[in-house]
Structures are given as C-alpha cells and as structure tokens.
N, CA, C and O atoms as a GROMACS GRO file, in nm:
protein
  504
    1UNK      N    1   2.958   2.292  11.286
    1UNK     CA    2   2.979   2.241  11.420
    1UNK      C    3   2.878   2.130  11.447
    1UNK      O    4   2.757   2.143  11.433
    2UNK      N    5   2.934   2.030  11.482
    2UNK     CA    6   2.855   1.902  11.512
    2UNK      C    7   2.801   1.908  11.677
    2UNK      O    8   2.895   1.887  11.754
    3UNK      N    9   2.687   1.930  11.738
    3UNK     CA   10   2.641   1.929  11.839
    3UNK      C   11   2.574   1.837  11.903
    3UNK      O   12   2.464   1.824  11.848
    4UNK      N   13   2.587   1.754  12.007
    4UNK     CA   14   2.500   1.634  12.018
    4UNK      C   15   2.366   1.582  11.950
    4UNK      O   16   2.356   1.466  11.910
    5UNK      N   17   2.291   1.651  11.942
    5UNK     CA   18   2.176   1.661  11.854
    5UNK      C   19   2.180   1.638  11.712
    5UNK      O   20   2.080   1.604  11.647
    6UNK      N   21   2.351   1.665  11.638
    6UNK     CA   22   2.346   1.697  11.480
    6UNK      C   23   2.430   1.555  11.465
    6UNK      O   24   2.385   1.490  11.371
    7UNK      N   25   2.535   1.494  11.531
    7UNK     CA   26   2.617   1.399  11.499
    7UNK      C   27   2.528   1.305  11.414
    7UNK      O   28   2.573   1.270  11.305
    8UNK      N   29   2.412   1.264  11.450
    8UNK     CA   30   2.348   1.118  11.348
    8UNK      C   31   2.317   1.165  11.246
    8UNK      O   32   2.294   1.086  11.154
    9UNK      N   33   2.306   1.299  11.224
    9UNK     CA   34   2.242   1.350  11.048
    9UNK      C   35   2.398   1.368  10.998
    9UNK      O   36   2.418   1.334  10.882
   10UNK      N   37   2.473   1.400  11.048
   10UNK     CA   38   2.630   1.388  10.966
   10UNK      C   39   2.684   1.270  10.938
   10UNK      O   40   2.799   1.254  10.896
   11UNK      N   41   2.600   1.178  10.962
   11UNK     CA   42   2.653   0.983  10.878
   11UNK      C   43   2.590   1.044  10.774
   11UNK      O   44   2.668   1.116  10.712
   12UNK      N   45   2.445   1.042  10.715
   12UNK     CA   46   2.410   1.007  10.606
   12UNK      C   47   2.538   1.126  10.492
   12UNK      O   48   2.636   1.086  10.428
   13UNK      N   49   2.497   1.242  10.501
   13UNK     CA   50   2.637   1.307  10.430
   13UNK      C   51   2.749   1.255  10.401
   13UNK      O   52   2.795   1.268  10.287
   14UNK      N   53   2.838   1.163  10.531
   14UNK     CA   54   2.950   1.109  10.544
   14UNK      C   55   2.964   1.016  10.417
   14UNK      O   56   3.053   1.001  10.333
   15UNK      N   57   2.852   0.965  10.436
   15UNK     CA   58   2.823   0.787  10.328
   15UNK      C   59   2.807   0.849  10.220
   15UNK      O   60   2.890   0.814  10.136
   16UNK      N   61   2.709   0.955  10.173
   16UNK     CA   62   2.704   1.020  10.056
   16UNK      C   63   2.843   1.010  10.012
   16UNK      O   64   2.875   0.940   9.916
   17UNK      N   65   2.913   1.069  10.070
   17UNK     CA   66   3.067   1.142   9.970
   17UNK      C   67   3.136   1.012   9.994
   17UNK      O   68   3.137   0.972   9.877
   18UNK      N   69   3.182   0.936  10.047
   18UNK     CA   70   3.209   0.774  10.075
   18UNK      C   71   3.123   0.723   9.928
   18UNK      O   72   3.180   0.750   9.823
   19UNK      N   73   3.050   0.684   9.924
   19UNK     CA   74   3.002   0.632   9.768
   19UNK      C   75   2.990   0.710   9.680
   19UNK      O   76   2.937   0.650   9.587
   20UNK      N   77   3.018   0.861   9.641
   20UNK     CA   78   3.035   0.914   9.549
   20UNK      C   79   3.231   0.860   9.524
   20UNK      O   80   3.263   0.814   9.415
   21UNK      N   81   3.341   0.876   9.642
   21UNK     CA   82   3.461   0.808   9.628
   21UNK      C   83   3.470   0.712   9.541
   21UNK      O   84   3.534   0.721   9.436
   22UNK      N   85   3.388   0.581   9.590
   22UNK     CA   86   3.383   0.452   9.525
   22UNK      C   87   3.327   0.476   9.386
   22UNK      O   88   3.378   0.423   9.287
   23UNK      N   89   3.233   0.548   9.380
   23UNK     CA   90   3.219   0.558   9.260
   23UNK      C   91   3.298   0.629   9.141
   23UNK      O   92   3.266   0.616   9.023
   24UNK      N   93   3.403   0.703   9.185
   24UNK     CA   94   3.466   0.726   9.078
   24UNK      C   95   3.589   0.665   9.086
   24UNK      O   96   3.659   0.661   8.985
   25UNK      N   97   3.634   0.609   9.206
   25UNK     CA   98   3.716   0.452   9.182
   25UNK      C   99   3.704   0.361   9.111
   25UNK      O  100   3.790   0.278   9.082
   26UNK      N  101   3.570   0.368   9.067
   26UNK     CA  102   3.488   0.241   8.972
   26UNK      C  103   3.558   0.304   8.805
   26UNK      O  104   3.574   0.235   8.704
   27UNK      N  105   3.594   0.480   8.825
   27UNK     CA  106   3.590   0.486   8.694
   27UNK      C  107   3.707   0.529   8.627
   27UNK      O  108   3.717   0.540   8.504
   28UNK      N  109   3.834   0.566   8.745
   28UNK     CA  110   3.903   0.626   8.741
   28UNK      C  111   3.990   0.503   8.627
   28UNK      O  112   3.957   0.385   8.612
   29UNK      N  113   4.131   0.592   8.544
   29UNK     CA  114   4.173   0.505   8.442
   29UNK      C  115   4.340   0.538   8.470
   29UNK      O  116   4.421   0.465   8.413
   30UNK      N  117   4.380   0.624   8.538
   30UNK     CA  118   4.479   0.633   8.605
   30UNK      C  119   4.545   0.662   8.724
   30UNK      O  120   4.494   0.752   8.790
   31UNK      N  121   4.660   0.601   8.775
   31UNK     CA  122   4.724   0.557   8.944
   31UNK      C  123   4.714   0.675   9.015
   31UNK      O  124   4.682   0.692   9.133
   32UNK      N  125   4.744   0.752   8.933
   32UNK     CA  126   4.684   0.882   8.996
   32UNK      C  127   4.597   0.931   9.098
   32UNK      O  128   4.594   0.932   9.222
   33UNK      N  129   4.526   0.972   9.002
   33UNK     CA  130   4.371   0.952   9.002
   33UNK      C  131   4.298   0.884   9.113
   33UNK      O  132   4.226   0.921   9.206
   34UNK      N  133   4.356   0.746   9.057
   34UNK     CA  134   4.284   0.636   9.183
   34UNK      C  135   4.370   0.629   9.326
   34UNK      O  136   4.334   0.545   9.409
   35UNK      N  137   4.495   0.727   9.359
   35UNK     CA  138   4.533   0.735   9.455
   35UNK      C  139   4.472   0.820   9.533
   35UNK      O  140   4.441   0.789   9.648
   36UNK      N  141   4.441   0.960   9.471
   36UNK     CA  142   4.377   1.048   9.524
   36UNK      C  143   4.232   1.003   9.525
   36UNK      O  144   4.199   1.034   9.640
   37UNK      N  145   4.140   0.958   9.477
   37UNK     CA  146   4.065   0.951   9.527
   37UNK      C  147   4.009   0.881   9.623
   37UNK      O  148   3.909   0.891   9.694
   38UNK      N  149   4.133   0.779   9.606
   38UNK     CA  150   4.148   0.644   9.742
   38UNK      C  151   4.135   0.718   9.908
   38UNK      O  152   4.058   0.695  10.001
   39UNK      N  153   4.220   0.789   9.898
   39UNK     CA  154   4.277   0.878   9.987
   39UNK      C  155   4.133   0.967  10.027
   39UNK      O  156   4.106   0.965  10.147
   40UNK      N  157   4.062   1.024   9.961
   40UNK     CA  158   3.920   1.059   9.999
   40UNK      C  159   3.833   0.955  10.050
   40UNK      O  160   3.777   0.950  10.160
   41UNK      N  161   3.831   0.867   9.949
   41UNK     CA  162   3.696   0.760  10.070
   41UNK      C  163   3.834   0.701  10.245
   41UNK      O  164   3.791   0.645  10.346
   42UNK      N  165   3.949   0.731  10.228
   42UNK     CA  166   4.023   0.657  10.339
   42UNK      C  167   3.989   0.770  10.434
   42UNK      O  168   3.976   0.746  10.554
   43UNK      N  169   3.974   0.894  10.384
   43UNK     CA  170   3.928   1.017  10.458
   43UNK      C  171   3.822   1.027  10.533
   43UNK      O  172   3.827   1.085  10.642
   44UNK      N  173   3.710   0.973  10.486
   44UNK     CA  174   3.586   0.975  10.535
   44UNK      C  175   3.495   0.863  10.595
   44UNK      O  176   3.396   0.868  10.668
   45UNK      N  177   3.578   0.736  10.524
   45UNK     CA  178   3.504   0.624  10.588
   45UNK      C  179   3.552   0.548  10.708
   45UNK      O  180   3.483   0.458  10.756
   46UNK      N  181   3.688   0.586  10.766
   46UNK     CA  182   3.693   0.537  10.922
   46UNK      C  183   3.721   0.623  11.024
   46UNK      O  184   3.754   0.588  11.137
   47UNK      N  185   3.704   0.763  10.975
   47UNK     CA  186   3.668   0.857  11.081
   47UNK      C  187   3.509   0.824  11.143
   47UNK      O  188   3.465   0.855  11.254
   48UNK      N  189   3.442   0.755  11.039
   48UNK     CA  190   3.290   0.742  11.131
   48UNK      C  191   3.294   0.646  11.242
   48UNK      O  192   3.214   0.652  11.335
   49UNK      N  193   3.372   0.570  11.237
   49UNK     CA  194   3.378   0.458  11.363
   49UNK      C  195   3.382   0.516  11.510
   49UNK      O  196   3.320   0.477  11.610
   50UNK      N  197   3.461   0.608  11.497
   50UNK     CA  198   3.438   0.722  11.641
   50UNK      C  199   3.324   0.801  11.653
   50UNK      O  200   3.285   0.819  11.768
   51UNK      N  201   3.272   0.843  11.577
   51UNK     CA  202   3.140   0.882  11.504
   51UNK      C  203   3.031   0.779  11.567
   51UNK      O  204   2.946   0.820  11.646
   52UNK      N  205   3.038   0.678  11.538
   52UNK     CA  206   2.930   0.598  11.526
   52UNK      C  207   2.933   0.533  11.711
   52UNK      O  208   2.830   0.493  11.764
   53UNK      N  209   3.064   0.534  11.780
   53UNK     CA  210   3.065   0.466  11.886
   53UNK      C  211   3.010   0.603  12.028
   53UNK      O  212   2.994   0.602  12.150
   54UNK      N  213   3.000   0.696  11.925
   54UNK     CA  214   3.014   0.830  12.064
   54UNK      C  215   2.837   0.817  12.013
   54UNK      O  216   2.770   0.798  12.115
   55UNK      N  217   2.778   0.820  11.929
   55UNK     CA  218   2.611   0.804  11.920
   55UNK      C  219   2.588   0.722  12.004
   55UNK      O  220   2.515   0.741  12.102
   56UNK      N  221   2.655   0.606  11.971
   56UNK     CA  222   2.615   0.452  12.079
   56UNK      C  223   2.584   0.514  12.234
   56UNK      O  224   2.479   0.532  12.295
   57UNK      N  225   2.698   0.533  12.262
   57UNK     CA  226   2.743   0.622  12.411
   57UNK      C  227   2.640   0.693  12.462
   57UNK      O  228   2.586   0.688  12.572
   58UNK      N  229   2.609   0.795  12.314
   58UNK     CA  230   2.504   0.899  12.412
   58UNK      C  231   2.325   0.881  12.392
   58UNK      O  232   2.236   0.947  12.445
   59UNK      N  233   2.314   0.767  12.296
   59UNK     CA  234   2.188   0.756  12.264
   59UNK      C  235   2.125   0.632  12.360
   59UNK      O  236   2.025   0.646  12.430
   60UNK      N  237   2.207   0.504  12.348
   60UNK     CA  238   2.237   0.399  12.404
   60UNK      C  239   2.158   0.389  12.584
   60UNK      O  240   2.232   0.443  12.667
   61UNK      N  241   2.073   0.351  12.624
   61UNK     CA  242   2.078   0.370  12.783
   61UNK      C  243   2.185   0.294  12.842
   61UNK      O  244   2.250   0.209  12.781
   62UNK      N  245   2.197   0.317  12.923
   62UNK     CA  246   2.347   0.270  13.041
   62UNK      C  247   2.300   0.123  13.069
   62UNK      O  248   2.399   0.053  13.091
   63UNK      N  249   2.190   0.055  13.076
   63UNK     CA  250   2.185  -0.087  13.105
   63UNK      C  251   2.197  -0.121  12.960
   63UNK      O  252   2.237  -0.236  12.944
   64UNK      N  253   2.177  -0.062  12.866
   64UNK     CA  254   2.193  -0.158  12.733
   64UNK      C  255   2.312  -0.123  12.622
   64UNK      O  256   2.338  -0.163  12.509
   65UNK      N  257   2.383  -0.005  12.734
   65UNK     CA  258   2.562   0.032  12.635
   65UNK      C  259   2.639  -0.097  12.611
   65UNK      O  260   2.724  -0.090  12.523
   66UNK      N  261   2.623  -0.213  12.674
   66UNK     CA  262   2.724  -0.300  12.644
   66UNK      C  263   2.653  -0.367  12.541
   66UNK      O  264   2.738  -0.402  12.460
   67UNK      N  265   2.555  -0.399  12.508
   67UNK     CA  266   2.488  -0.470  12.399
   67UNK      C  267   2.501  -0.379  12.278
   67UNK      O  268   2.498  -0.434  12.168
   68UNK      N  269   2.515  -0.251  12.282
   68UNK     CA  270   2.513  -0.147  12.130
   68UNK      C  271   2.618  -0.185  12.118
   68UNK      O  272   2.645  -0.229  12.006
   69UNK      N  273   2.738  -0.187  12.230
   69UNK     CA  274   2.901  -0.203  12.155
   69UNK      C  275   2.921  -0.295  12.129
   69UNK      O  276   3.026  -0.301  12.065
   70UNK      N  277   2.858  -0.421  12.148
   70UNK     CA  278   2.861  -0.515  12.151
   70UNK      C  279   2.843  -0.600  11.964
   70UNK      O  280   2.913  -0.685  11.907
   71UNK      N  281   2.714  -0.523  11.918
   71UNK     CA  282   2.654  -0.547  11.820
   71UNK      C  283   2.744  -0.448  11.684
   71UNK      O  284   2.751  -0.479  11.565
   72UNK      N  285   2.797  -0.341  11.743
   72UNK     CA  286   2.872  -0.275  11.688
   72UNK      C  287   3.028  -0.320  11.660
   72UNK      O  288   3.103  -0.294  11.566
   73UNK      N  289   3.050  -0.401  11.783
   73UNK     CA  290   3.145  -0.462  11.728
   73UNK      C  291   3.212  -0.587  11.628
   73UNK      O  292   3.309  -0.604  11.555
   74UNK      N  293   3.063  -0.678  11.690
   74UNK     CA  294   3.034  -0.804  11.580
   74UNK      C  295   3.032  -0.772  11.419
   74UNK      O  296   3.074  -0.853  11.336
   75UNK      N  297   2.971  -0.634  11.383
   75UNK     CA  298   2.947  -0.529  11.278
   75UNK      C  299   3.098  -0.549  11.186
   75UNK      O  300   3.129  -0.618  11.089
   76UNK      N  301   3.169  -0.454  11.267
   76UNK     CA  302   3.318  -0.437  11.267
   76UNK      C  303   3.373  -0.569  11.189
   76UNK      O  304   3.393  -0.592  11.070
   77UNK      N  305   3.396  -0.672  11.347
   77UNK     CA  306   3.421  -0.820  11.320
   77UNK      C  307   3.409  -0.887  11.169
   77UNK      O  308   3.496  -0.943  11.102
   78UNK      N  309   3.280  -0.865  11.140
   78UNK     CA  310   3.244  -0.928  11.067
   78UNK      C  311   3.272  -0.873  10.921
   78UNK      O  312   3.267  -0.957  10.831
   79UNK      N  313   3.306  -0.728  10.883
   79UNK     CA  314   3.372  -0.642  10.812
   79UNK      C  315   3.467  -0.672  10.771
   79UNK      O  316   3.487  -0.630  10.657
   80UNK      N  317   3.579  -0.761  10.833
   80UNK     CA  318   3.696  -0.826  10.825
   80UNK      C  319   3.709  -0.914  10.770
   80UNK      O  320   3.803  -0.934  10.694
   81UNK      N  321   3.603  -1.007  10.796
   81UNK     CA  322   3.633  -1.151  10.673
   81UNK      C  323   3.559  -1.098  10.601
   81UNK      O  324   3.633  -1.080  10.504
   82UNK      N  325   3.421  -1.039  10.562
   82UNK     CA  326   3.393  -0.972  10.456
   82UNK      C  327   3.431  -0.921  10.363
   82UNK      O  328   3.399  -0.964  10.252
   83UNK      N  329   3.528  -0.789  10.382
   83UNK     CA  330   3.572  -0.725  10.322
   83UNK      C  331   3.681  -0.807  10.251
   83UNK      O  332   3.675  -0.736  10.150
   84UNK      N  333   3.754  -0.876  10.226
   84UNK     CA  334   3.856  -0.977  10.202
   84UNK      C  335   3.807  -1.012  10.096
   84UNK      O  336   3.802  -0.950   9.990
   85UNK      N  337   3.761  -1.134  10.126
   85UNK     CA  338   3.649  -1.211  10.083
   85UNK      C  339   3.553  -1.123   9.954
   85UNK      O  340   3.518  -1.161   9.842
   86UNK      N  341   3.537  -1.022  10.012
   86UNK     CA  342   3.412  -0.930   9.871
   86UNK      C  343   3.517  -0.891   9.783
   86UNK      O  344   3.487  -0.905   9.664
   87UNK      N  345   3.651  -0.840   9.809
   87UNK     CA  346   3.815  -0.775   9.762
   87UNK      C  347   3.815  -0.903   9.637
   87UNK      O  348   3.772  -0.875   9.526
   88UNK      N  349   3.847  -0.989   9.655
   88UNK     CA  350   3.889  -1.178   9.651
   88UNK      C  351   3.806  -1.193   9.508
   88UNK      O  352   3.854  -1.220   9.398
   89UNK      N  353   3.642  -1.162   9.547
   89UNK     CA  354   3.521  -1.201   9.464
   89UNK      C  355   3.511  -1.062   9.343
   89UNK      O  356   3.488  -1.091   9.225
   90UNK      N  357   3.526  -0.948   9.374
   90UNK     CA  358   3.494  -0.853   9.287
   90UNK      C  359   3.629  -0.839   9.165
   90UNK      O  360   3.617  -0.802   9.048
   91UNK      N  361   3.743  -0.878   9.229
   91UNK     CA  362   3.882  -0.860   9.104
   91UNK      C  363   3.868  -0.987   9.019
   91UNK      O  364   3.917  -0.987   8.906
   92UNK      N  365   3.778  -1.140   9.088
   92UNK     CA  366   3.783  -1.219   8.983
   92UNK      C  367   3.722  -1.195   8.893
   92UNK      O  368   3.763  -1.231   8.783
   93UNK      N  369   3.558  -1.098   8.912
   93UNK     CA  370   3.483  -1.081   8.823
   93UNK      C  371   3.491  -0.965   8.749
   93UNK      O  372   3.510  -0.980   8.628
   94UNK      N  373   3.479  -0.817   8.806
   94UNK     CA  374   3.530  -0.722   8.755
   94UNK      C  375   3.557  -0.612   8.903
   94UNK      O  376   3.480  -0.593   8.997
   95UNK      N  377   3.678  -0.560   8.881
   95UNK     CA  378   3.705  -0.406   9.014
   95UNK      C  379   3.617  -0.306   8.958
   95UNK      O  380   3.570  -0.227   9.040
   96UNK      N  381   3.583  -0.292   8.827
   96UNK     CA  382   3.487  -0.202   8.807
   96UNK      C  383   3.328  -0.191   8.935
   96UNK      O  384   3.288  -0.125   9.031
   97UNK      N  385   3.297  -0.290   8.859
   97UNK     CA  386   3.143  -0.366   8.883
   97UNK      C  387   3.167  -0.316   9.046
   97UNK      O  388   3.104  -0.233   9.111
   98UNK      N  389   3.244  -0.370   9.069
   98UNK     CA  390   3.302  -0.430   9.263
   98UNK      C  391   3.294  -0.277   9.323
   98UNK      O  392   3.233  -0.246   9.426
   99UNK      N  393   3.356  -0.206   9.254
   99UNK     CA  394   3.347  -0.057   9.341
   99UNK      C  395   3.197   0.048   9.297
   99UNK      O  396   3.154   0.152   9.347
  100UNK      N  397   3.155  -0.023   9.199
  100UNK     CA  398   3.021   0.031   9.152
  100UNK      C  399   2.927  -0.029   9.282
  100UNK      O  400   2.880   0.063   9.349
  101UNK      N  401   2.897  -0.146   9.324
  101UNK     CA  402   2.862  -0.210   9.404
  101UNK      C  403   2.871  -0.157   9.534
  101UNK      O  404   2.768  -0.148   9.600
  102UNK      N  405   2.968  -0.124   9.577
  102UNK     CA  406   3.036  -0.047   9.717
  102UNK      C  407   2.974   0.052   9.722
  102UNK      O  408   2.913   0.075   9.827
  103UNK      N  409   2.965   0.165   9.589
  103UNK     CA  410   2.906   0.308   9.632
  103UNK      C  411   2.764   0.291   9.632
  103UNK      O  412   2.687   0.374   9.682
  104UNK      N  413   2.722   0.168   9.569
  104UNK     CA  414   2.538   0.200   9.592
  104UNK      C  415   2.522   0.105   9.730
  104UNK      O  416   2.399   0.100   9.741
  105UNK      N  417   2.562   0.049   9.810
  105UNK     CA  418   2.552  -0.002   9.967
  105UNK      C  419   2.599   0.110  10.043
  105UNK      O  420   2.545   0.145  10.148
  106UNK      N  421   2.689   0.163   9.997
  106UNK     CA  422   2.730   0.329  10.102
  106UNK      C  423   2.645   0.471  10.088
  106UNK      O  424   2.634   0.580  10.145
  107UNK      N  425   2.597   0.405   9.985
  107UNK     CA  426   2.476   0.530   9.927
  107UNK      C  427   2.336   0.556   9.989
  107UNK      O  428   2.263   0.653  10.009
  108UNK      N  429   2.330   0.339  10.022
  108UNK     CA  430   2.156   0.282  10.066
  108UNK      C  431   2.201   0.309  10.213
  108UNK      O  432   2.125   0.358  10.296
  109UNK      N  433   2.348   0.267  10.243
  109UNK     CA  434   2.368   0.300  10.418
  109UNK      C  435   2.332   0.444  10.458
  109UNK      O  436   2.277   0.464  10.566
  110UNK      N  437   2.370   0.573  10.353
  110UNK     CA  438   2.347   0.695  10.385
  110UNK      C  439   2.241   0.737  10.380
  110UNK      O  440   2.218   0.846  10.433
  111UNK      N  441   2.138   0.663  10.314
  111UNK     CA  442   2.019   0.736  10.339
  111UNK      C  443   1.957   0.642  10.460
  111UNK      O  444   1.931   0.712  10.558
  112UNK      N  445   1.933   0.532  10.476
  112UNK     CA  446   1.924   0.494  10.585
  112UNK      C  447   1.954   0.591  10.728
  112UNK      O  448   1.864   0.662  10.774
  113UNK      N  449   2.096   0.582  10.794
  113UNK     CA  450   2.146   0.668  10.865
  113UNK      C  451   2.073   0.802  10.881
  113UNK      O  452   2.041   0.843  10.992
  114UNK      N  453   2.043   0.880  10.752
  114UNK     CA  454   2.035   0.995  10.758
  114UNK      C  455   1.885   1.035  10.797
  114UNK      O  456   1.858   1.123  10.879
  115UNK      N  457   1.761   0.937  10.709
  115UNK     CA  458   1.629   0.947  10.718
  115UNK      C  459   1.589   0.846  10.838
  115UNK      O  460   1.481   0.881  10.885
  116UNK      N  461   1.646   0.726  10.904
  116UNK     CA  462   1.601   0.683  11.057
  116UNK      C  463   1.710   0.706  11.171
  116UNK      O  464   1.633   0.720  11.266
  117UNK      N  465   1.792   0.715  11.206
  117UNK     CA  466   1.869   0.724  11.302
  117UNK      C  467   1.810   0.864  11.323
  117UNK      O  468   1.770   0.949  11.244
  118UNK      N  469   1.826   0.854  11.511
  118UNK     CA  470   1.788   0.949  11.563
  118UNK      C  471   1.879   0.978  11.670
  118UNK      O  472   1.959   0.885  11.681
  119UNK      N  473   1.896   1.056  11.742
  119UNK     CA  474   1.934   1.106  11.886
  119UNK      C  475   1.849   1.172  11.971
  119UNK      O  476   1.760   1.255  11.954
  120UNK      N  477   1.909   1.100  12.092
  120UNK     CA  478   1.804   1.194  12.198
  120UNK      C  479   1.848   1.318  12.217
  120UNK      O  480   1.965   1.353  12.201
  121UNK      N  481   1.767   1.383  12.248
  121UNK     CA  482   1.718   1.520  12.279
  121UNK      C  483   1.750   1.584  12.407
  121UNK      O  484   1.668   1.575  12.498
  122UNK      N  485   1.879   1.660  12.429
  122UNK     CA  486   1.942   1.704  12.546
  122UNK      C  487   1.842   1.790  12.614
  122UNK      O  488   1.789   1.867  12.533
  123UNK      N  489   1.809   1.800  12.706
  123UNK     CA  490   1.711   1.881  12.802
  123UNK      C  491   1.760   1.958  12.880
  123UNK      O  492   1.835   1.920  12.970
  124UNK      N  493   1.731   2.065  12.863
  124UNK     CA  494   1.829   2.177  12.972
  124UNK      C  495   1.823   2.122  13.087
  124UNK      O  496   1.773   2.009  13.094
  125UNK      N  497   1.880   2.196  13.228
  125UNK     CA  498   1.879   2.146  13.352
  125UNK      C  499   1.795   2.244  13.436
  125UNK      O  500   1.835   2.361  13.437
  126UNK      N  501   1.679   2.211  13.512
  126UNK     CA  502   1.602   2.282  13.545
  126UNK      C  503   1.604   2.326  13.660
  126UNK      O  504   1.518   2.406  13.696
   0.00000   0.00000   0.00000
C-alpha cells in the first residue's frame, strides 16, 4: 500500500524494473520475447506520470504548484522530440547499444528518485 509518505520511494523501484525491461530488450533475439517484455517496461514506465504529478501536488507549496507542473511539463515536452530523435540515432548505430543506454539512465534516474526525493511529512490534526 502506497501511503502519502511512501509514493517517492516507489519511483526508485519503478525505474529499477523499467531498466532491468530495457535491458533485456537490449538482449532479447526473438518477437516474442521482445513483445512481452515491451509490454513490461509499457507497464511501468507511464503509470509514473500520475505518480510523479500527485508528489508535485502534495509536496509542491500552493504558491509554487504551477511552476512544479510547469517544469514537469517542459520535462514531458521535451521527451517528445527527444525520444524520436534518440529512436532515429540509436537504430543507425546499434538498437542493442540504444536500449543498453536507456536501462543505465532509468537505472541512474532510480537511484536518484529513490536516495533524494523526499515528501513531506503528514502531521496529525491536533
């Protein structure tokens, strides 16, 4: 059970198994294979976006919520020509390499996430 308090330590986990995905995308040798495991990182890596916008919400103070979504969204934004673009660059050189690449940035994002992100601390009502 994820409780206000636990949601930011359940990214770094999330990203863990998200680049363990990629990484055996990197190694997989049949359609199979690479469907199902596709289907696992599709599992885990844009369920965090709701994840990541309800932290914003509750960690965020109320004069500076529009600047977290804000920065969160440019994030996003910018994910879009990125991701293309990195798609574009990694099949000219190798899809291996390219998804090897993916799981160690989802790996450095998960420990990140997991060892600084914090949440505030709900206080009973007195």
């Amino acid at each position: 059970v994820f409780t206000p308090a636990r949601v930011a330590r359940a990214f770094g986990p999330a990203c863990v198994i998200g680049a363990a995905g990629f990484l055996l995308l990197s190694l997989t040798d049949s359609v199979a294979l690479y469907v199902l495991v596709f289907l696992m990182v599709a599992l885990v890596g844009p369920p965090l976006v709701p994840a990541i916008n309800t932290h914003i919400a509750s960690s965020v103070p109320r004069s500076r919520r529009g600047t977290g979504f804000g920065i969160a969204a440019t994030a996003q934004a910018l994910s879009f020509g990125v991701g293309p673009g990195g798609a574009a660059l990694f099949a000219a050189i190798s899809l291996h390499l390219g998804f090897t690449v993916i799981a160690g940035l989802f790996l450095a994002l998960g420990i990140v996430m997991f060892s600084a992100l914090r949440e505030q601390q709900l206080t009973a009502a007195r």
